[in-house]
């Protein structure tokens, strides 16, 4: 070891200056000199630490220590951090160094003796421990929060007011307005209420309510903490809203004029409930609750309910009647045996309401026995349900008004985003502005009544003309606004709204969706699997040719014969067992042939047909039929007239779909609580929609829809008739308005939930009801008036679309005998103009439905004869045939014209009318 290292340290002197210089060199900071001189004991080495001060082996360790101490200033933390020569005598040892005494030790806050009010982040702690609050801090925060809650609660408790029954008893109407802003009807009127005292309330009624609503009523503090917590949580998270669970809470809720399902209202009601429970006697709460509750039929309060349902005073009610009235507190719309179809025509029927009321009535009586409020012996005496008096109809809702109010009410309840319920609507106070136009509603009603008066005679033909119903709806094609509906003859007598879904199948009016699907998706390649992309499919043109034979054996897209789960094949028939042979889809739509569209649906895929129908505006609900069977394509579904009118409007707008709606705005106390917002979306391309319109325009001009032709205007539409002749439809549109008319017959009125649709053979004096008979006539008469004064517009010209596809066994442009069991095309009188049958006429020789541009002057004779033979009833056989021939020849002889005109004019041999002289021809579907 060197001499220098063995040198003994020099005595301390000037050591502080040397230490300071060493500290400055090691930390780069200027140390703050001590105000008080410190002197080490001569016996102590300058390099030894003072007391418990730590030593650091290097400048890096000193620097890290300084950082952990929270930005220490000066040289207090750098004692002993000197490098070479630091310390007292300039020794060469590393890590030496002196100390500046107790005042030199580091602190967390940089100032000696200073303390923070809230020690967070925590001083003197490192890492995650700095962020863990102390128990003192947690306890302090909890105490402060509780104090804040108590303060807010105390102020809220002092500010809220208890319920005022008289204020709640003020009459509030729901006022409905026509589209032009004039008042349609004000429902509600004066509230039927009479307050009675606690002593006038039967003991049996008090017991029934407690057993049914709140068993702990006489002992609780007015609230159920669990129920309140659950309600607040659901409100805050957007879950299903829940009401108060105790009688006191329900009393408070029913007494308040505002029924908004908001967090603010729940908060206020909580403190009102606490105030009522703390200041009011339980008897006052019970009396208030029964006096303010709504029992249905416009009756608010027990006394009014007793008079309305049993025509007696409340004090005279027996325990059985009290149990029933307590049942109504659950929701009068669904427990009144009279039913409430204006609220919910499906679930609030007489039958369902009666069953619910009886079950709950029994349960309430049994609960009273369990609660000790009634003996078993007394309970056994009440075995017969105390059926209340029949409900009196509201004259203000007669005619079509009740149906319009129902539609608007249901639409608002289904589409408002504030949680308003049917009970809120019953309490009133809403202004509902509708889309209904009074003039058009009257015109539609007049058109239906004309048919009823002229043709439907239940007294003369009870077996065929009873329970005949019509339904109708008309919408604005550009917006989807419902302009008019026909729901039945009188809303106070016939509760089911026929403009809504009734279960009546739409029949051939579904075929345009099949053709649209074929245009949009295309038919599948028979050589590939069932799931094919659009690039593997072939889009279809209306000029495509399909087999139109009667009893056509339906095949899958790949040619395999379709079979159901029982291995049964499907033989598709046409109306009147008509054989058309190979025909274009355009002509098949014109004549409403079934077999081409059933096979087309299989080639495209019935799932794609359903997709197009839904995209057009139909709803995929219980009224949409099974889409896995071939018959789906010819209308086994039963959507409403409103939905059908809206879906056809999508064709009128070149593929832009607008949801139908009946309410534009709703106000409550001057505040707008609902505003309709138009949301258009494209269902399919303009080329597809315009081609469908062109095909349907041809149906009206030349086919089964001729009775719907409008003078001086273009119209497009489709007739529809179902198997068994159980329903008939006509759905059509102009560029501005789309309207759907349905007709059906039931075996009983709407009170029978198991009612069945009856066949309409002979109804109205007609051998068979078709879509081009009564429904088309009603459509025509209404649309003539509805379009009066409107600008005459034309439909867009269609652009060429798709390819000519041969389906249903047709494999070439030349008609060939069909592989199906049906007769060959050569046997069809419409396929060849030659008087003698030919085995297989070529396309150039045939002037039938294969060639839309054919102009053979002799081609109409047979077509007209066939059309006349299948025309309307009336006239003898000779006259029918001759009239068909003459009609075909007189109308140019074209295949299309001959068939159509012959059908129209062949019934009586001269003009095709029946004895009534109003409707003619035959509907192909």
XYZ file of N, CA and C in Angstrom, residues 291-430:
420
model
N -108.906 6.600 -2.443
C -109.651 7.705 -3.052
C -108.993 8.241 -4.319
N -107.695 8.019 -4.461
C -106.977 8.595 -5.594
C -106.638 7.569 -6.667
N -106.777 6.292 -6.376
C -106.396 5.245 -7.340
C -107.389 5.164 -8.494
N -106.880 4.711 -9.652
C -107.706 4.597 -10.856
C -108.145 3.142 -11.032
N -109.443 2.953 -11.252
C -110.019 1.613 -11.330
C -110.508 1.256 -12.739
N -110.225 2.094 -13.712
C -110.687 1.821 -15.062
C -112.077 2.382 -15.312
N -112.486 2.364 -16.593
C -113.781 2.882 -17.031
C -113.991 4.335 -16.603
N -112.921 5.080 -16.448
C -113.024 6.477 -16.075
C -113.276 6.725 -14.606
N -113.232 5.680 -13.795
C -113.531 5.805 -12.366
C -112.253 5.962 -11.560
N -112.139 7.083 -10.854
C -111.015 7.323 -9.950
C -111.548 7.381 -8.533
N -111.050 6.527 -7.681
C -111.524 6.459 -6.312
C -112.499 5.315 -6.106
N -112.543 4.823 -4.884
C -113.354 3.646 -4.573
C -114.839 3.887 -4.778
N -115.338 5.041 -4.366
C -116.764 5.312 -4.491
C -117.196 5.297 -5.959
N -116.422 5.944 -6.817
C -116.754 5.963 -8.246
C -116.676 4.559 -8.828
N -115.698 3.771 -8.379
C -115.563 2.405 -8.876
C -116.748 1.547 -8.463
N -117.196 1.695 -7.217
C -118.346 0.925 -6.745
C -119.590 1.246 -7.567
N -119.769 2.515 -7.901
C -120.909 2.927 -8.704
C -120.781 2.431 -10.141
N -119.590 2.498 -10.688
C -119.368 2.127 -12.089
C -119.519 0.636 -12.309
N -118.965 -0.176 -11.415
C -118.942 -1.626 -11.628
C -120.140 -2.359 -11.018
N -120.664 -1.835 -9.897
C -121.750 -2.566 -9.214
C -122.967 -1.705 -8.922
N -122.943 -0.447 -9.301
C -124.075 0.451 -9.113
C -124.532 0.494 -7.651
N -123.556 0.606 -6.745
C -123.854 0.723 -5.329
C -122.787 1.580 -4.667
N -123.056 2.017 -3.448
C -122.064 2.800 -2.713
C -120.961 1.896 -2.194
N -119.815 2.490 -1.931
C -118.667 1.716 -1.480
C -118.951 1.003 -0.168
N -119.685 1.647 0.727
C -119.936 1.062 2.046
C -120.791 -0.194 1.967
N -121.460 -0.406 0.810
C -122.342 -1.567 0.665
C -121.669 -2.730 -0.063
N -120.398 -2.605 -0.393
C -119.691 -3.682 -1.091
C -119.462 -4.869 -0.157
N -119.619 -6.089 -0.688
C -119.314 -7.271 0.118
C -117.856 -7.678 -0.103
N -117.302 -8.578 0.711
C -115.891 -8.960 0.585
C -115.496 -9.488 -0.787
N -116.419 -10.188 -1.459
C -116.112 -10.713 -2.782
C -115.949 -9.581 -3.788
N -116.844 -8.615 -3.744
C -116.753 -7.459 -4.642
C -115.515 -6.609 -4.326
N -115.202 -6.513 -3.041
C -113.992 -5.769 -2.649
C -112.739 -6.431 -3.208
N -112.724 -7.758 -3.195
C -111.572 -8.470 -3.733
C -111.416 -8.204 -5.227
N -112.532 -8.123 -5.941
C -112.440 -7.817 -7.369
C -111.935 -6.400 -7.616
N -112.457 -5.420 -6.861
C -112.008 -4.044 -7.047
C -110.528 -3.898 -6.689
N -110.071 -4.666 -5.716
C -108.634 -4.667 -5.399
C -107.827 -5.252 -6.557
N -108.427 -6.170 -7.287
C -107.777 -6.735 -8.469
C -107.496 -5.664 -9.515
N -108.430 -4.727 -9.677
C -108.282 -3.683 -10.689
C -107.091 -2.771 -10.421
N -106.658 -2.685 -9.165
C -105.515 -1.831 -8.837
C -104.230 -2.354 -9.477
N -104.224 -3.598 -9.895
C -103.070 -4.172 -10.583
C -102.930 -3.611 -11.994
N -104.036 -3.130 -12.549
C -104.053 -2.589 -13.912
C -105.394 -2.855 -14.543
N -106.282 -1.859 -14.501
C -107.661 -2.060 -14.932
C -107.758 -2.494 -16.389
N -106.842 -2.036 -17.230
C -106.929 -2.359 -18.660
C -106.828 -3.855 -18.918
N -106.163 -4.579 -18.016
C -105.946 -6.009 -18.225
C -106.691 -6.892 -17.223
N -107.515 -6.267 -16.357
C -108.277 -7.058 -15.380
C -109.767 -6.737 -15.394
N -110.191 -5.784 -16.199
C -111.613 -5.496 -16.346
C -112.215 -6.539 -17.282
N -113.188 -7.335 -16.833
C -113.769 -8.377 -17.690
C -114.384 -7.839 -18.979
N -114.696 -6.556 -19.011
C -115.260 -5.979 -20.237
C -114.219 -5.868 -21.339
N -112.930 -5.968 -20.959
C -111.859 -5.835 -21.939
C -111.527 -4.381 -22.223
N -110.375 -4.188 -22.791
C -109.934 -2.845 -23.178
C -109.224 -2.928 -24.518
N -109.946 -3.292 -25.581
C -109.301 -3.443 -26.896
C -108.720 -2.144 -27.427
N -109.240 -1.020 -26.961
C -108.672 0.248 -27.417
C -107.273 0.472 -26.864
N -106.932 -0.259 -25.782
C -105.585 -0.182 -25.214
C -104.690 -1.255 -25.821
N -105.195 -2.476 -25.891
C -104.418 -3.595 -26.421
C -105.404 -4.614 -26.985
N -105.580 -4.561 -28.301
C -106.595 -5.410 -28.933
C -106.236 -6.889 -28.898
N -104.957 -7.206 -28.667
C -104.554 -8.610 -28.644
C -104.636 -9.217 -27.240
N -104.156 -8.510 -26.235
C -104.055 -9.073 -24.885
C -105.137 -8.594 -23.919
N -105.845 -7.526 -24.275
C -106.867 -7.001 -23.365
C -108.271 -7.333 -23.856
N -108.454 -8.559 -24.333
C -109.766 -8.988 -24.794
C -110.646 -9.362 -23.602
N -111.937 -9.480 -23.857
C -112.876 -9.856 -22.792
C -112.483 -11.205 -22.181
N -112.168 -12.151 -23.035
C -111.870 -13.504 -22.555
C -110.615 -13.537 -21.693
N -109.543 -12.907 -22.167
C -108.285 -12.922 -21.423
C -108.390 -12.108 -20.143
N -109.055 -10.965 -20.203
C -109.207 -10.145 -19.001
C -110.031 -10.855 -17.938
N -111.083 -11.520 -18.364
C -111.931 -12.237 -17.408
C -111.151 -13.349 -16.716
N -110.353 -14.075 -17.486
C -109.553 -15.155 -16.896
C -108.551 -14.592 -15.897
N -107.892 -13.495 -16.244
C -106.927 -12.883 -15.319
C -107.621 -12.382 -14.066
N -108.769 -11.747 -14.235
C -109.486 -11.186 -13.089
C -109.937 -12.281 -12.123
N -110.416 -13.392 -12.651
C -110.875 -14.490 -11.791
C -109.719 -15.093 -11.005
N -108.591 -15.262 -11.661
C -107.428 -15.840 -10.976
C -106.956 -14.944 -9.839
N -106.850 -13.662 -10.094
C -106.366 -12.754 -9.049
C -107.411 -12.572 -7.941
N -108.684 -12.574 -8.308
C -109.761 -12.473 -7.309
C -109.671 -13.640 -6.329
N -109.483 -14.846 -6.850
C -109.345 -16.012 -5.976
C -108.107 -15.888 -5.104
N -107.016 -15.439 -5.697
C -105.761 -15.322 -4.953
C -105.883 -14.328 -3.807
N -106.536 -13.207 -4.032
C -106.681 -12.192 -2.980
C -107.515 -12.733 -1.814
N -108.593 -13.454 -2.113
C -109.398 -14.051 -1.048
C -108.579 -15.071 -0.255
N -107.798 -15.878 -0.932
C -106.962 -16.875 -0.246
C -105.885 -16.203 0.602
N -105.323 -15.104 0.117
C -104.301 -14.396 0.884
C -104.875 -13.806 2.163
N -106.109 -13.367 2.117
C -106.723 -12.827 3.329
C -106.875 -13.906 4.391
N -107.124 -15.129 3.947
C -107.202 -16.244 4.901
C -105.834 -16.478 5.520
N -104.787 -16.461 4.711
C -103.432 -16.650 5.220
C -103.040 -15.544 6.194
N -103.495 -14.331 5.924
C -103.128 -13.180 6.764
C -104.010 -13.058 8.003
N -104.991 -13.936 8.121
C -105.875 -13.884 9.277
C -106.960 -12.838 9.187
N -107.155 -12.261 7.999
C -108.193 -11.242 7.830
C -109.549 -11.845 7.495
N -109.571 -13.143 7.200
C -110.813 -13.808 6.834
C -110.698 -15.271 7.245
N -111.784 -15.803 7.748
C -111.778 -17.210 8.126
C -111.973 -18.079 6.889
N -111.544 -19.313 6.991
C -111.705 -20.227 5.872
C -113.178 -20.480 5.598
N -113.974 -20.504 6.652
C -115.414 -20.739 6.471
C -116.046 -19.608 5.668
N -115.645 -18.368 5.960
C -116.184 -17.245 5.195
C -115.679 -17.279 3.762
N -114.402 -17.634 3.606
C -113.839 -17.717 2.249
C -114.602 -18.719 1.409
N -115.031 -19.810 1.991
C -115.710 -20.860 1.248
C -117.071 -20.427 0.732
N -117.591 -19.342 1.264
C -118.907 -18.868 0.799
C -118.796 -18.082 -0.509
N -117.574 -17.650 -0.869
C -117.399 -16.839 -2.073
C -116.780 -17.705 -3.178
N -117.624 -18.430 -3.854
C -117.170 -19.329 -4.925
C -117.530 -18.802 -6.315
N -118.506 -17.913 -6.388
C -118.937 -17.366 -7.674
C -118.315 -15.998 -7.901
N -117.702 -15.832 -9.050
C -117.056 -14.564 -9.375
C -118.094 -13.449 -9.493
N -117.871 -12.330 -8.829
C -118.859 -11.230 -8.855
C -118.730 -10.417 -10.150
N -119.298 -10.935 -11.225
C -119.171 -10.272 -12.518
C -119.774 -8.870 -12.467
N -118.999 -7.834 -12.852
C -119.519 -6.457 -12.802
C -120.485 -6.179 -13.955
N -121.075 -5.007 -13.919
C -122.002 -4.592 -14.967
C -121.249 -4.409 -16.284
N -121.948 -4.561 -17.415
C -121.294 -4.327 -18.707
C -120.827 -2.878 -18.825
N -119.772 -2.707 -19.587
C -119.234 -1.368 -19.790
C -120.079 -0.596 -20.787
N -120.253 0.680 -20.515
C -120.996 1.547 -21.426
C -120.042 2.095 -22.483
N -120.502 2.090 -23.728
C -119.652 2.567 -24.815
C -119.545 4.087 -24.782
N -118.442 4.563 -25.316
C -118.185 5.998 -25.392
C -118.613 6.489 -26.766
N -119.681 7.271 -26.798
C -120.232 7.720 -28.073
C -119.231 8.550 -28.865
N -118.319 9.215 -28.165
C -117.339 10.059 -28.860
C -116.357 9.228 -29.683
N -116.244 7.929 -29.386
C -115.297 7.073 -30.093
C -115.992 6.140 -31.082
N -117.212 6.454 -31.459
C -117.933 5.614 -32.405
C -117.411 5.832 -33.813
N -117.893 5.006 -34.746
C -117.445 5.122 -36.123
C -115.966 4.789 -36.249
N -115.254 5.574 -37.053
C -113.825 5.345 -37.266
C -112.955 6.024 -36.216
N -113.523 6.926 -35.429
C -112.724 7.701 -34.479
C -112.000 6.805 -33.485
N -112.684 5.813 -32.966
C -112.066 4.927 -31.988
C -110.873 4.181 -32.559
N -110.972 3.755 -33.823
C -109.849 3.051 -34.454
C -108.659 3.991 -34.636
N -108.936 5.233 -35.037
C -107.848 6.193 -35.238
C -107.166 6.524 -33.911
N -107.965 6.700 -32.859
C -107.398 6.974 -31.537
C -106.543 5.806 -31.072
N -107.028 4.589 -31.308
C -106.262 3.400 -30.906
C -104.922 3.336 -31.627
N -104.943 3.581 -32.932
C -103.696 3.542 -33.701
C -102.703 4.570 -33.196
N -103.175 5.794 -32.991
C -102.282 6.863 -32.534
C -101.749 6.570 -31.144
N -102.607 6.084 -30.252
C -102.181 5.781 -28.894
C -101.126 4.671 -28.882
N -101.388 3.603 -29.618
C -100.450 2.483 -29.654
C -99.116 2.905 -30.281
N -99.186 3.735 -31.301
C -97.939 4.172 -31.936
C -97.099 5.006 -30.975
N -97.744 5.917 -30.261
C -97.010 6.760 -29.317
C -96.391 5.931 -28.198
N -97.158 5.005 -27.638
C -96.633 4.180 -26.549
C -95.472 3.308 -27.010
N -95.484 2.892 -28.271
C -94.423 2.018 -28.775
C -93.176 2.785 -29.189
N -93.302 4.090 -29.429
C -92.177 4.825 -29.996
C -91.656 5.965 -29.132
N -92.332 6.311 -28.031
C -91.802 7.397 -27.214
C -90.611 6.895 -26.400
N -89.661 7.780 -26.158
C -88.440 7.393 -25.452
C -88.415 7.884 -24.005
N -89.577 8.255 -23.477
C -89.643 8.724 -22.094
C -90.312 7.725 -21.166
N -90.651 6.592 -21.679
C -91.213 5.544 -20.833
C -92.672 5.711 -20.490
N -93.429 6.518 -21.247
C -94.855 6.675 -20.951
C -95.578 5.351 -21.193
N -96.472 5.016 -20.269
C -97.182 3.745 -20.329
C -98.662 3.970 -20.606
N -99.392 2.850 -20.772
C -100.835 2.938 -20.998
C -101.531 3.604 -19.818
N -101.032 3.375 -18.609
C -101.642 4.009 -17.438
C -101.427 5.515 -17.471
N -100.270 5.944 -17.939
C -100.026 7.377 -18.071
C -101.019 7.989 -19.050
N -101.311 7.269 -20.122
C -102.280 7.774 -21.092
C -103.668 7.848 -20.484
N -104.000 6.889 -19.632
C -105.311 6.912 -18.981
C -105.468 8.121 -18.070
N -104.390 8.551 -17.456
C -104.451 9.701 -16.554
C -104.573 11.016 -17.308
N -104.312 10.994 -18.613
C -104.588 12.157 -19.444
C -103.504 13.207 -19.442
N -103.828 14.328 -20.116
C -102.925 15.460 -20.177
C -102.077 15.526 -21.428
N -102.340 14.682 -22.420
C -101.528 14.650 -23.632
C -102.268 15.310 -24.805
